[in-house]
N, C-alpha and C. Protein backbone atom coordinates (compact mmCIF):
# COMPACT_ATOMS: atom_id res chain seq x y z
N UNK A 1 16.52 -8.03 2.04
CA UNK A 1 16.65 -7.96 0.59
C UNK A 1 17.05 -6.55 0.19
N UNK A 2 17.86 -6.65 -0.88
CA UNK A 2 18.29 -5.48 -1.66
C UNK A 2 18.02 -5.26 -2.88
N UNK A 3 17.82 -3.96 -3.43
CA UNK A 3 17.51 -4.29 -4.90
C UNK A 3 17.96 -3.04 -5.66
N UNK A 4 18.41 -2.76 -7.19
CA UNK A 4 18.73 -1.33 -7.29
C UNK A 4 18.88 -1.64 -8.82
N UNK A 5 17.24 -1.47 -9.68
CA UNK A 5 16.98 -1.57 -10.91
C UNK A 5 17.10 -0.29 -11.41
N UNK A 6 17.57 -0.42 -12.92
CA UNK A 6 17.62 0.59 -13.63
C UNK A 6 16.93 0.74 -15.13
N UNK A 7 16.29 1.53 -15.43
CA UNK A 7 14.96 1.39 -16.57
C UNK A 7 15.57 2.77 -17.78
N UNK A 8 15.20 2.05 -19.11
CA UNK A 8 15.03 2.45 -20.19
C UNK A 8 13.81 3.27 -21.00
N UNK A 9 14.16 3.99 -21.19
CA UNK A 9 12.52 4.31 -21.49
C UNK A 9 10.98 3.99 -21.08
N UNK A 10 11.73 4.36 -19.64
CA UNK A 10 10.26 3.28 -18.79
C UNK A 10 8.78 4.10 -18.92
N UNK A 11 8.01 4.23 -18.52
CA UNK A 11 6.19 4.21 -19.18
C UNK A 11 5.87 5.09 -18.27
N UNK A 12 5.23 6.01 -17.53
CA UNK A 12 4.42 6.55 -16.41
C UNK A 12 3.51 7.50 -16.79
N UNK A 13 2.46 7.06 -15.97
CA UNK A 13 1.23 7.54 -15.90
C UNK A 13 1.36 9.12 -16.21
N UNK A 14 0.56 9.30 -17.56
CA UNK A 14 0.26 11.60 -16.79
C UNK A 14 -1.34 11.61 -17.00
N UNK A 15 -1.58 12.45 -16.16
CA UNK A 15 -3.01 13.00 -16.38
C UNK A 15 -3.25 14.09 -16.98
N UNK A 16 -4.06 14.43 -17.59
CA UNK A 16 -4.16 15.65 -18.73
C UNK A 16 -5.97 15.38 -18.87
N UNK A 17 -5.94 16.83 -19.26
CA UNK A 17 -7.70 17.06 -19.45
C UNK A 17 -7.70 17.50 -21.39
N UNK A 18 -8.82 16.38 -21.82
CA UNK A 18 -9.16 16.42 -22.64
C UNK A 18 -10.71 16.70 -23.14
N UNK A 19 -11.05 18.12 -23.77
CA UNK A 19 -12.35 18.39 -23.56
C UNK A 19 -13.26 18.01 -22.29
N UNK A 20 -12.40 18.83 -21.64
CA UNK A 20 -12.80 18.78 -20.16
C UNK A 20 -12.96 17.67 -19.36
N UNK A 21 -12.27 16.42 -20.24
CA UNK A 21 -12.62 15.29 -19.24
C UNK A 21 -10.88 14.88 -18.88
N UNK A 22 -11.22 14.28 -17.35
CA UNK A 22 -9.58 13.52 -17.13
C UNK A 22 -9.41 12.19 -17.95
N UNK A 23 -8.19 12.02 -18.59
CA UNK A 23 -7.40 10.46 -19.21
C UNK A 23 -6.51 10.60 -18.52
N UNK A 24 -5.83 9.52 -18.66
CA UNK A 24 -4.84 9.02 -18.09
C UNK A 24 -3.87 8.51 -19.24
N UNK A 25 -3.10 9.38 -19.65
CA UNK A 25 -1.81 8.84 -20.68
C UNK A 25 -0.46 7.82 -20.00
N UNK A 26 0.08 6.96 -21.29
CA UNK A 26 1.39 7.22 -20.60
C UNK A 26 2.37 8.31 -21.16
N UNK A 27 3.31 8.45 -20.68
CA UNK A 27 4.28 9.44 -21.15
C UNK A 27 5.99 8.62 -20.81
N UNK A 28 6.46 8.63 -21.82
CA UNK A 28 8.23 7.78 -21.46
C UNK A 28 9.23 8.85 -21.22
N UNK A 29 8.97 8.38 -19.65
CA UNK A 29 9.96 8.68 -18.78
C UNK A 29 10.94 8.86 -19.01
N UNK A 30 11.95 7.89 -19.59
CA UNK A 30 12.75 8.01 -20.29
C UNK A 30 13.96 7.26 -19.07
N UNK A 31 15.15 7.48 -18.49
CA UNK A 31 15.88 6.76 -17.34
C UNK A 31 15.60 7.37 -16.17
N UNK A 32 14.89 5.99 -15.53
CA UNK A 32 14.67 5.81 -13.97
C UNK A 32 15.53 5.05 -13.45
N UNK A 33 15.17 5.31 -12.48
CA UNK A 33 15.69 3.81 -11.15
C UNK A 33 14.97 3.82 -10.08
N UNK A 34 15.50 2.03 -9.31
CA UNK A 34 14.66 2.19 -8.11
C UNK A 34 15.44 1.22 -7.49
N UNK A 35 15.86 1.69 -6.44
CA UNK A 35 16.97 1.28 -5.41
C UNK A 35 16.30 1.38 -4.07
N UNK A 36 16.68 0.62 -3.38
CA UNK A 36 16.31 0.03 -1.77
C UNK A 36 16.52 -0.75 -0.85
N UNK A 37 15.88 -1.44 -0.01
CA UNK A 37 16.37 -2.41 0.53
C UNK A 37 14.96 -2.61 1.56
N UNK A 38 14.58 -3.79 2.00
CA UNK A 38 13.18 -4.74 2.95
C UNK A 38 14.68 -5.20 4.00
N UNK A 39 13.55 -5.26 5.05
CA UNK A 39 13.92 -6.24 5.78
C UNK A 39 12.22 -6.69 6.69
N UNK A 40 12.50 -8.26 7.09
CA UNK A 40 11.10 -8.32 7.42
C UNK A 40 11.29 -9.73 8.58
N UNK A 41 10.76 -9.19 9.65
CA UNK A 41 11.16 -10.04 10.76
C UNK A 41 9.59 -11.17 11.32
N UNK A 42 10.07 -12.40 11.72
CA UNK A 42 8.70 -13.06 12.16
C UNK A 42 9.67 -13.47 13.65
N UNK A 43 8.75 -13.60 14.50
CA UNK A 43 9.68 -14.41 16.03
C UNK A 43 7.89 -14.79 16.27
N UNK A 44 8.33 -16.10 17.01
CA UNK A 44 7.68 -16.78 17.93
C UNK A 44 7.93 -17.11 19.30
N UNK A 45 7.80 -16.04 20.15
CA UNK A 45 8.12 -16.50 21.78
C UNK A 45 8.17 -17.34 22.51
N UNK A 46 6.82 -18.18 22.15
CA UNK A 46 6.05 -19.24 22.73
C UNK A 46 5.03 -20.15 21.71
N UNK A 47 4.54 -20.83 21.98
CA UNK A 47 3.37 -21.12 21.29
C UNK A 47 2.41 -20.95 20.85
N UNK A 48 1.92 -19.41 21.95
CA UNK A 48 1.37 -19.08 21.38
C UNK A 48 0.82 -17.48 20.93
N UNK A 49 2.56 -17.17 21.04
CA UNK A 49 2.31 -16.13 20.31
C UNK A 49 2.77 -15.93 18.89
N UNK A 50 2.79 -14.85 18.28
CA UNK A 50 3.27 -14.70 16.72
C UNK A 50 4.20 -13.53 16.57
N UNK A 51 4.83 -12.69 16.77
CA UNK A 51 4.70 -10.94 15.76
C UNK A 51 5.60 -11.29 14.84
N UNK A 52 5.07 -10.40 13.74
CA UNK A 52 6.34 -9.73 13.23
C UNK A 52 6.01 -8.50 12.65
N UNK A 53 7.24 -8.13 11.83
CA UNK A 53 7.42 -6.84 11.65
C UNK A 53 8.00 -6.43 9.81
N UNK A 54 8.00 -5.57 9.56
CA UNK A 54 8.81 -4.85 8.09
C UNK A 54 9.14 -3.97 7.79
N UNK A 55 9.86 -3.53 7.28
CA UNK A 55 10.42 -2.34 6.97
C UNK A 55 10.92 -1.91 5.93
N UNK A 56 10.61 -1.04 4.95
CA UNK A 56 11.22 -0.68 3.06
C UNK A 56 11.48 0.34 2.99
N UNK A 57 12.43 0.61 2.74
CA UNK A 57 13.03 1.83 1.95
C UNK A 57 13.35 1.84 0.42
N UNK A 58 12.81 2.92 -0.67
CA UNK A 58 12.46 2.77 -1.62
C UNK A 58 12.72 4.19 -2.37
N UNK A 59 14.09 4.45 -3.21
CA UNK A 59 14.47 5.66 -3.52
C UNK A 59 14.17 4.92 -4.99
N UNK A 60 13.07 5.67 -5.45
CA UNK A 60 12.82 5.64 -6.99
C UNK A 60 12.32 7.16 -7.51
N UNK A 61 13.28 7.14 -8.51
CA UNK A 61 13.45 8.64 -9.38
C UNK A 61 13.69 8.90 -10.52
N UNK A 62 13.34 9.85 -11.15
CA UNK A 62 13.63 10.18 -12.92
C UNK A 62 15.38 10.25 -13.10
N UNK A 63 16.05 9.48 -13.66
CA UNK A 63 17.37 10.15 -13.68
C UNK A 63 17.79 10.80 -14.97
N UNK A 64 16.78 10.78 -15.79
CA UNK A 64 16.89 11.54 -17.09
C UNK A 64 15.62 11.36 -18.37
N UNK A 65 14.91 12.75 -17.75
CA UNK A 65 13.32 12.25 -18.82
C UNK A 65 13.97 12.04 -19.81
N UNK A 66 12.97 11.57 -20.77
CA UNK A 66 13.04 11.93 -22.32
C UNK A 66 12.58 13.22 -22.84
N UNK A 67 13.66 14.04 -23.60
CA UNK A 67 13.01 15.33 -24.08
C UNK A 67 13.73 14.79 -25.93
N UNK A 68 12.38 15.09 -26.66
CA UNK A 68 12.43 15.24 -28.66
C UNK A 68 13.65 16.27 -28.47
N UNK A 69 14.38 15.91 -29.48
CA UNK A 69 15.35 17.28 -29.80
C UNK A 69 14.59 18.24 -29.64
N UNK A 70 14.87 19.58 -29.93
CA UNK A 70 14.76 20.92 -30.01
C UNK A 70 13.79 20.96 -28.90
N UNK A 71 13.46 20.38 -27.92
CA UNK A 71 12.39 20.74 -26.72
C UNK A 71 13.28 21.11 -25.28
N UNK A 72 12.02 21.30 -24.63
CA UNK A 72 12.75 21.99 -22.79
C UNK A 72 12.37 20.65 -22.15
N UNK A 73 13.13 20.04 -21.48
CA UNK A 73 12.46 19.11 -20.69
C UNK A 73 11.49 19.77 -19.73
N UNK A 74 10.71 19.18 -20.02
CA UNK A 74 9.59 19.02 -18.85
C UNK A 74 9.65 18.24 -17.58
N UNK A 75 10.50 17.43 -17.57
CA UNK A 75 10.46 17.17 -15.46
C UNK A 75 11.59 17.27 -15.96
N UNK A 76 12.32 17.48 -14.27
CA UNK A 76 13.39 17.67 -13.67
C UNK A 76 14.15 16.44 -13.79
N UNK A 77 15.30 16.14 -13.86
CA UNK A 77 16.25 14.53 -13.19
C UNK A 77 16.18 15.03 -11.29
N UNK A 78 15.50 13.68 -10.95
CA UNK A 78 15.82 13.65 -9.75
C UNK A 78 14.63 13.54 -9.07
N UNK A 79 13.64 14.02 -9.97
CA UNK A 79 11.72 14.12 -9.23
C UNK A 79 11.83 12.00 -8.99
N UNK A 80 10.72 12.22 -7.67
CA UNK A 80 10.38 10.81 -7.67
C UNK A 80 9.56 10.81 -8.55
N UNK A 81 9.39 8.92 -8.49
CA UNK A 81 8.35 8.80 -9.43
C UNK A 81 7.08 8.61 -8.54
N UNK A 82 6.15 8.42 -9.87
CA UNK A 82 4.68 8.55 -8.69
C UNK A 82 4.38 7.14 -8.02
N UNK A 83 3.63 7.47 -7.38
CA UNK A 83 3.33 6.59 -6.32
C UNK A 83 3.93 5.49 -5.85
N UNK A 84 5.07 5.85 -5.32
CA UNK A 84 6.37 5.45 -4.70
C UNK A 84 6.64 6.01 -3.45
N UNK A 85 6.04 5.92 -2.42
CA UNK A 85 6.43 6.37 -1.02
C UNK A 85 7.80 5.22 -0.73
N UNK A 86 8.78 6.54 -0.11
CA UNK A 86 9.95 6.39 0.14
C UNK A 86 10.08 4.90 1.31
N UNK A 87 8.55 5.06 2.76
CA UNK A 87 9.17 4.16 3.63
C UNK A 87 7.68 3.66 3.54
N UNK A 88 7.72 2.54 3.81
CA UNK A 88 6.62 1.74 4.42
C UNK A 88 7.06 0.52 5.64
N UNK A 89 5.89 0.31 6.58
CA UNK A 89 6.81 -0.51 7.39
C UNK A 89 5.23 -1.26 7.63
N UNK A 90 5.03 -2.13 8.37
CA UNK A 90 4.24 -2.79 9.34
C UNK A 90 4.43 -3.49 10.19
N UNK A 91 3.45 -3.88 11.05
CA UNK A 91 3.65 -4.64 12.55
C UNK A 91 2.61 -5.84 12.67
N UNK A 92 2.90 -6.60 13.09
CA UNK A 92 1.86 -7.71 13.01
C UNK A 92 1.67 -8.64 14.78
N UNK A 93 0.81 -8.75 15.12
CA UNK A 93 0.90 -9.39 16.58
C UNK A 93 -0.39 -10.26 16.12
N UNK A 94 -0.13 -11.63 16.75
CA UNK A 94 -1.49 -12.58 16.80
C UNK A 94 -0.95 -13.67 17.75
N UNK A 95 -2.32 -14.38 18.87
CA UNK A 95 -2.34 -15.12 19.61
C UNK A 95 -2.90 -16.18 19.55
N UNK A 96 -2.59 -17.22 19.85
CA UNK A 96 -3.43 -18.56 19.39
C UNK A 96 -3.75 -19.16 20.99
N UNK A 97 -4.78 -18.90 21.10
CA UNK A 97 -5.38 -19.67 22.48
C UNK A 97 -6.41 -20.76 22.31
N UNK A 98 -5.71 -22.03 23.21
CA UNK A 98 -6.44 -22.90 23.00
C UNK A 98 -8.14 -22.81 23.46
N UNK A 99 -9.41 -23.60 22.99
CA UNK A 99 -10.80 -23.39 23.94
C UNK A 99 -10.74 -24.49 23.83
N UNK A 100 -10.92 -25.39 24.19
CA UNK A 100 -10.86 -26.60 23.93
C UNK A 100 -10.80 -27.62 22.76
N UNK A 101 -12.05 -27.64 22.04
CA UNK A 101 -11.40 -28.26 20.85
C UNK A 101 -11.16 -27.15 19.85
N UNK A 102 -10.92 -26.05 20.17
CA UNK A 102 -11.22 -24.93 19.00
C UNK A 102 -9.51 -23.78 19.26
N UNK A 103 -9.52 -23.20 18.36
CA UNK A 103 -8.41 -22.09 18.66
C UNK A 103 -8.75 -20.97 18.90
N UNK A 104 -8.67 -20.10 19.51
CA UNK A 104 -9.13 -18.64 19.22
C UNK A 104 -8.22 -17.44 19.05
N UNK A 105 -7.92 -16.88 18.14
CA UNK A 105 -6.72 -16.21 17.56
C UNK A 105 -6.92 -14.76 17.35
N UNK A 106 -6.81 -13.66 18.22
CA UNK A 106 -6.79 -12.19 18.12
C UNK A 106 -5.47 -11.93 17.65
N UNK A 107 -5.96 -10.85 17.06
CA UNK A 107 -4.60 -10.33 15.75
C UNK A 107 -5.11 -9.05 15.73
N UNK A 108 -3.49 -8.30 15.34
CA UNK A 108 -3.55 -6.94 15.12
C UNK A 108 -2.65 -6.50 14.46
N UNK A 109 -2.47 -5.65 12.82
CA UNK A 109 -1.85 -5.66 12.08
C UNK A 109 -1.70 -3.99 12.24
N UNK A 110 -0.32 -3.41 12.53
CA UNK A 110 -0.35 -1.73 12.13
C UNK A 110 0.42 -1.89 10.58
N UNK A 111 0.00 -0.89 9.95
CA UNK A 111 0.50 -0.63 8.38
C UNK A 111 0.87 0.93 8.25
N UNK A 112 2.07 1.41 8.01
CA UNK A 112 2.34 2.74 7.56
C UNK A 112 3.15 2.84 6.15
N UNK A 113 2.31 3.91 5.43
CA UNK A 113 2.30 4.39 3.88
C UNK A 113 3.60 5.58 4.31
N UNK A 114 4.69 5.68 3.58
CA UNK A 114 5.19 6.99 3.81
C UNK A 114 4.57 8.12 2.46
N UNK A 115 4.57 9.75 2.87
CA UNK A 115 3.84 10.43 1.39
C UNK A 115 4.60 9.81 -0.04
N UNK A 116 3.86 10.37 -0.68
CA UNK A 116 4.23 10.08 -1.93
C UNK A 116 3.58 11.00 -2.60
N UNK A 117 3.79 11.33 -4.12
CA UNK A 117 3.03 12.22 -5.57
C UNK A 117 2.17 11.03 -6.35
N UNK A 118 1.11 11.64 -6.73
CA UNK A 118 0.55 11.12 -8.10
C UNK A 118 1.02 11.45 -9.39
N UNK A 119 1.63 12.60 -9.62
CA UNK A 119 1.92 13.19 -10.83
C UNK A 119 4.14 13.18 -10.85
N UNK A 120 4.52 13.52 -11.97
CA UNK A 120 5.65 13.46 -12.16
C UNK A 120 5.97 14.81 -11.66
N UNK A 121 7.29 15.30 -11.40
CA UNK A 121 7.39 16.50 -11.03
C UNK A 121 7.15 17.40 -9.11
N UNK A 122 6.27 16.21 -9.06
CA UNK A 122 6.07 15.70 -7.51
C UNK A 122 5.24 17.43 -7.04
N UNK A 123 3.94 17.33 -8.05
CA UNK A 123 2.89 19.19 -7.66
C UNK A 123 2.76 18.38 -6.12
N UNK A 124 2.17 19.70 -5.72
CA UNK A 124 2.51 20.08 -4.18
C UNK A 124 0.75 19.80 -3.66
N UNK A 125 0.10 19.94 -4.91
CA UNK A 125 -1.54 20.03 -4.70
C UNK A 125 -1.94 18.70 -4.86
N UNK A 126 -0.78 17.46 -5.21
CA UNK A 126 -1.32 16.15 -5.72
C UNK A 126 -0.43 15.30 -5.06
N UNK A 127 0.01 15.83 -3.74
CA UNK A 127 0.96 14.86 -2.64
C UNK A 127 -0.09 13.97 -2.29
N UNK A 128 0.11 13.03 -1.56
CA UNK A 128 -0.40 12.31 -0.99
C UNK A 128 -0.10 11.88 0.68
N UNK A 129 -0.92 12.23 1.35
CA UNK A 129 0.06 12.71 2.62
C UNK A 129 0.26 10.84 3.05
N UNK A 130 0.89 10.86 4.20
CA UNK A 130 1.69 9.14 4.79
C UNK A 130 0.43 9.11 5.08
N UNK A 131 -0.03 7.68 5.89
CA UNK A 131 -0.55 7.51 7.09
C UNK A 131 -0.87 6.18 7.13
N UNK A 132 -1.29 5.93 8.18
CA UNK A 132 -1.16 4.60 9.14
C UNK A 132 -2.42 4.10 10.03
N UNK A 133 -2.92 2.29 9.13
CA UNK A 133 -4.04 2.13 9.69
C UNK A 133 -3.51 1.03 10.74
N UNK A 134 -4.88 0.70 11.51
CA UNK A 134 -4.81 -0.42 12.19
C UNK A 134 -6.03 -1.34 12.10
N UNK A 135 -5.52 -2.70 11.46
CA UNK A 135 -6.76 -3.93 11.76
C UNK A 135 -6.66 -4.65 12.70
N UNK A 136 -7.92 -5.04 13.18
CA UNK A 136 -8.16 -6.03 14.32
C UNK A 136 -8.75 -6.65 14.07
N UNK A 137 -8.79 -8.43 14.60
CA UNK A 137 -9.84 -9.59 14.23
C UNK A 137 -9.52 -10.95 15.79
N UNK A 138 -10.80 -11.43 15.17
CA UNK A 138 -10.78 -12.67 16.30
C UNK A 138 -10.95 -13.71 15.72
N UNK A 139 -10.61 -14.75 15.35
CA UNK A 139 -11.31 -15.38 14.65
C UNK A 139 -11.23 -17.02 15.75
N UNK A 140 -11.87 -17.86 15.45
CA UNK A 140 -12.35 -19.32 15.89
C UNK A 140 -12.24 -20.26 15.07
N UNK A 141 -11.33 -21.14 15.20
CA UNK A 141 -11.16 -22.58 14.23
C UNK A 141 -11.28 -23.27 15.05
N UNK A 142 -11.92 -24.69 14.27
CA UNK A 142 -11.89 -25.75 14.59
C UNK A 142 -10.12 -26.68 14.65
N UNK A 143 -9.98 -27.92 15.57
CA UNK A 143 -9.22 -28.22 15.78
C UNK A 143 -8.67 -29.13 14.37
N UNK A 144 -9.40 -29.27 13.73
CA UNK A 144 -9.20 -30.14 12.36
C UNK A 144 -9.28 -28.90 11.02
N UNK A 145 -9.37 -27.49 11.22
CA UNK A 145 -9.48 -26.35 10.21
C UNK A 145 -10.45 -26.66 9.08
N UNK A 146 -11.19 -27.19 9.72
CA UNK A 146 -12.54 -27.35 8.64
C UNK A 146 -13.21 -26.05 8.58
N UNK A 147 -13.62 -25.26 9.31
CA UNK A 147 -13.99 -24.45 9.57
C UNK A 147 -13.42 -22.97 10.07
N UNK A 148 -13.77 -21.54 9.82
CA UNK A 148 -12.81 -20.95 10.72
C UNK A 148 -13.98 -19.81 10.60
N UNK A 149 -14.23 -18.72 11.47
CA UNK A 149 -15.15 -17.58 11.47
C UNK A 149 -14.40 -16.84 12.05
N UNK A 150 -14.19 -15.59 11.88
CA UNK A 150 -13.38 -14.08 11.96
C UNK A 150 -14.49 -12.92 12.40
N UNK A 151 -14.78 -12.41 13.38
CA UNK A 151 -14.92 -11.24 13.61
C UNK A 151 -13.42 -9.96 13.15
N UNK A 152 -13.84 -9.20 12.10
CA UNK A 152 -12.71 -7.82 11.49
C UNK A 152 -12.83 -6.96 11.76
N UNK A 153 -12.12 -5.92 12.55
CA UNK A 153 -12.48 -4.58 12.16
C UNK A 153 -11.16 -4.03 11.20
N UNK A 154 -11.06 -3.38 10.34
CA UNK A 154 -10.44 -2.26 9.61
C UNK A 154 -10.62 -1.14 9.61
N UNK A 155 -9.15 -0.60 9.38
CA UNK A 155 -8.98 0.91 9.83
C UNK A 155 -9.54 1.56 11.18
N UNK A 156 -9.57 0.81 12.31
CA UNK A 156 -10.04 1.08 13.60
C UNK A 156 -10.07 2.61 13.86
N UNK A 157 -9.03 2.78 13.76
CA UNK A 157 -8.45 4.62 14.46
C UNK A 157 -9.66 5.32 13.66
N UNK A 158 -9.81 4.93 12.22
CA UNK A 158 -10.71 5.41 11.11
C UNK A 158 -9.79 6.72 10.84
N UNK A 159 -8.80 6.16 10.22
CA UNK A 159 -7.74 6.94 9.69
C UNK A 159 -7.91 7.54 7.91
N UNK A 160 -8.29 9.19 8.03
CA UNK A 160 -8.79 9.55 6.64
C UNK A 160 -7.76 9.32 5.29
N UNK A 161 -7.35 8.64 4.47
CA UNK A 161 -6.36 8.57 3.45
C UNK A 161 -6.65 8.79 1.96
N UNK A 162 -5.84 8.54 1.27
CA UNK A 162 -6.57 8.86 0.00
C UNK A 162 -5.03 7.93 -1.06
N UNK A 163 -5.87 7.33 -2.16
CA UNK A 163 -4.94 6.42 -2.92
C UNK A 163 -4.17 7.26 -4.00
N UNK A 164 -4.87 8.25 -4.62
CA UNK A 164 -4.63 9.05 -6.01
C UNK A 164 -5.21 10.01 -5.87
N UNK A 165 -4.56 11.42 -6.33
CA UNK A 165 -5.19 12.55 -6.25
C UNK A 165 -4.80 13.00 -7.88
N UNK A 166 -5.79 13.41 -8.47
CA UNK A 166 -5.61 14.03 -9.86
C UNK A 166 -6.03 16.00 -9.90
N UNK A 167 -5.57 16.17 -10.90
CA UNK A 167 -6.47 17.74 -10.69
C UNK A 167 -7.20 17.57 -11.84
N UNK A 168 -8.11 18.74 -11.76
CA UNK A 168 -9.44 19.19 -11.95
C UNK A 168 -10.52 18.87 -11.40
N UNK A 169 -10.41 18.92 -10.01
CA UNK A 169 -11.78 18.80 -9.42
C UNK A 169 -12.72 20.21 -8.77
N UNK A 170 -13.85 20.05 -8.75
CA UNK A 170 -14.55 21.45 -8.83
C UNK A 170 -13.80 22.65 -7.95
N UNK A 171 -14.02 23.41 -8.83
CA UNK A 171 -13.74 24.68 -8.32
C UNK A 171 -12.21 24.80 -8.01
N UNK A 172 -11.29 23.92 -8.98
CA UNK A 172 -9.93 24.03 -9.07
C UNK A 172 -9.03 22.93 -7.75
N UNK A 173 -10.14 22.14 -7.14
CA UNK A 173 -9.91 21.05 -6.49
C UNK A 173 -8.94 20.11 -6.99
N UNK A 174 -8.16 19.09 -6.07
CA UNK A 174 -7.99 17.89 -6.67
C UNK A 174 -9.20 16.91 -6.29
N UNK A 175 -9.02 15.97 -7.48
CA UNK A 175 -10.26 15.10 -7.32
C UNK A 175 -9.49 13.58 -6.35
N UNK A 176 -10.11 13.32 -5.96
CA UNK A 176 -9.51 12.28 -4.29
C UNK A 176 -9.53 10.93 -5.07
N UNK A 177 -9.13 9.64 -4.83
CA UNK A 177 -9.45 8.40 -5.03
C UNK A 177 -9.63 7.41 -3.48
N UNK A 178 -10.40 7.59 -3.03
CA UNK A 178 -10.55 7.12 -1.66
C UNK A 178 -10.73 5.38 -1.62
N UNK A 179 -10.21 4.75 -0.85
CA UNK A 179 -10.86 3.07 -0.81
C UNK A 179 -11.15 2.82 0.15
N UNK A 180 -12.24 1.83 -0.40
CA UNK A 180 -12.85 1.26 1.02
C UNK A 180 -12.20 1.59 2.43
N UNK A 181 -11.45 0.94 2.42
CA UNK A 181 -10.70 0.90 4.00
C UNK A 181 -9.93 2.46 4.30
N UNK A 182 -10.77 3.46 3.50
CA UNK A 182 -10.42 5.01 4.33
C UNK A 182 -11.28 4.87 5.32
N UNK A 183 -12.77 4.17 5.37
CA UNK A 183 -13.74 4.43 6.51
C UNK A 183 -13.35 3.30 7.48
N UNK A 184 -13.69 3.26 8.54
CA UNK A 184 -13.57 2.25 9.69
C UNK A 184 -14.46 1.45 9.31
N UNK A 185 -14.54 -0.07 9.23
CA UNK A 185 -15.75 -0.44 9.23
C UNK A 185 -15.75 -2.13 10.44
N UNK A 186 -16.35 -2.63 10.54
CA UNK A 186 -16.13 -3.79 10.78
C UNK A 186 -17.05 -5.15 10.00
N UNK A 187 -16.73 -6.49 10.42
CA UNK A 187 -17.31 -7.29 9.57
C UNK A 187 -17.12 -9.00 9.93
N UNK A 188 -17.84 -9.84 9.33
CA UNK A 188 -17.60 -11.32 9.63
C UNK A 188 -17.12 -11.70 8.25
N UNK A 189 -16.37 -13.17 8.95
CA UNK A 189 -15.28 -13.67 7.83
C UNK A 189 -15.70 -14.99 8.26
N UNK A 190 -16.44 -15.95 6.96
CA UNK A 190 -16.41 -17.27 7.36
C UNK A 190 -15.75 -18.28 6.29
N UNK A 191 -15.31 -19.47 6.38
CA UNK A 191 -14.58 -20.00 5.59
C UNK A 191 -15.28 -21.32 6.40
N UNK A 192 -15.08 -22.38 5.23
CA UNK A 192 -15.36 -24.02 5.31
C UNK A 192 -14.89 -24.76 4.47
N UNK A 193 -14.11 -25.84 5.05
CA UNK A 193 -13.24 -26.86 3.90
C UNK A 193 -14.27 -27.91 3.79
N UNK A 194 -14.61 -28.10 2.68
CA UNK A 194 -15.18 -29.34 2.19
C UNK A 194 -14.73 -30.38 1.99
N UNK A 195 -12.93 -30.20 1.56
CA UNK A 195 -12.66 -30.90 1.75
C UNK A 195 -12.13 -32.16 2.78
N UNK A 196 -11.86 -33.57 2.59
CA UNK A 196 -11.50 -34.17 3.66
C UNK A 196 -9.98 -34.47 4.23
N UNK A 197 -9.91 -34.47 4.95
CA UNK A 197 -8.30 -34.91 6.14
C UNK A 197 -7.87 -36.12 5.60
């Protein structure tokens, strides 16, 4: 797939401190775009294997803020926009082995973020660096999928990341937005159809 939109007075996030507390405004951008192209592959070898794969490239940028008459623009033409990493890709592998009446299916998903900014103007203190987790699971179905139970782990490597970085955090910090799946964790996954065949 290809794609290569072009925006009008489009909306984006700014952060600004108001009596010392962070909001989150919008501010109009004014002409963007966002041009790219996916490609995303599945193959099946055998029966019982699976992978596939993806890949995005994603050039989105200011091509002309909005500045009021008599003002200086404030961003540049050409800054990305925020939180728009340029590449992302992933990998996917899973096996379906028969146990007799049951399946048993190990899977392993890699995911990579390329950097990206939180803020317009793309500050250097509010990058967001790439990085790249890995999940693993097992899970057990029944031969009729009435049932299915998953042993998970996420973020195995226990790869440190961060979603949003804003400033003003103590002592002239940025303040982090971390999610769940920055820590490694693992876990059970059960599911049951009630309904009937």
């Amino acid at each position: 797939a290809t794609y290569d939109a072009k925006y009008d007075d489009s909306q984006a996030n700014n952060f600004t401190f108001l009596n010392g507390t962070l909001i989150t405004t919008l501010t109009n951008a004014g002409e963007v775009s966002s041009s790219g192209w996916e490609i995303d592959v599945q193959a099946r070898p055998n029966n019982m294997l699976t992978l596939g794969a993806g890949i995005a490239y994603n050039d989105a940028k200011v091509d002309k803020f909005f500045t009021p008459p008599g003002s200086t623009p404030s961003v540049r033409s050409g800054t990305k926009l925020p939180l728009a990493p340029e590449w992302t890709a992933s990998l996917v592998g899973e096996l379906s082995i028969p146990v007799g009446s049951f399946t048993l299916s190990p899977n392993v998903v890699v995911a990579y973020q390329d950097d990206s900014f939180s803020d317009l103007n793309e500050p250097a203190a509010l990058k967001i660096p790439s990085y790249t987790t890995v999940d693993v699971g097992v899970a057990l179905t029944d031969a009729n999928d009435r049932f299915r139970i998953a042993l998970i782990g996420r973020n195995v490597t226990d790869e440190s990341y961060t979603v949003l970085k804003t400033s003003g955090g103590p002592g002239g910090a940025p303040r982090l937005q971390i999610p769940r799946d920055a820590d490694r964790y693992f876990g059970i996954q059960a599911r049951f159809n009630f309904g009937t065949n």
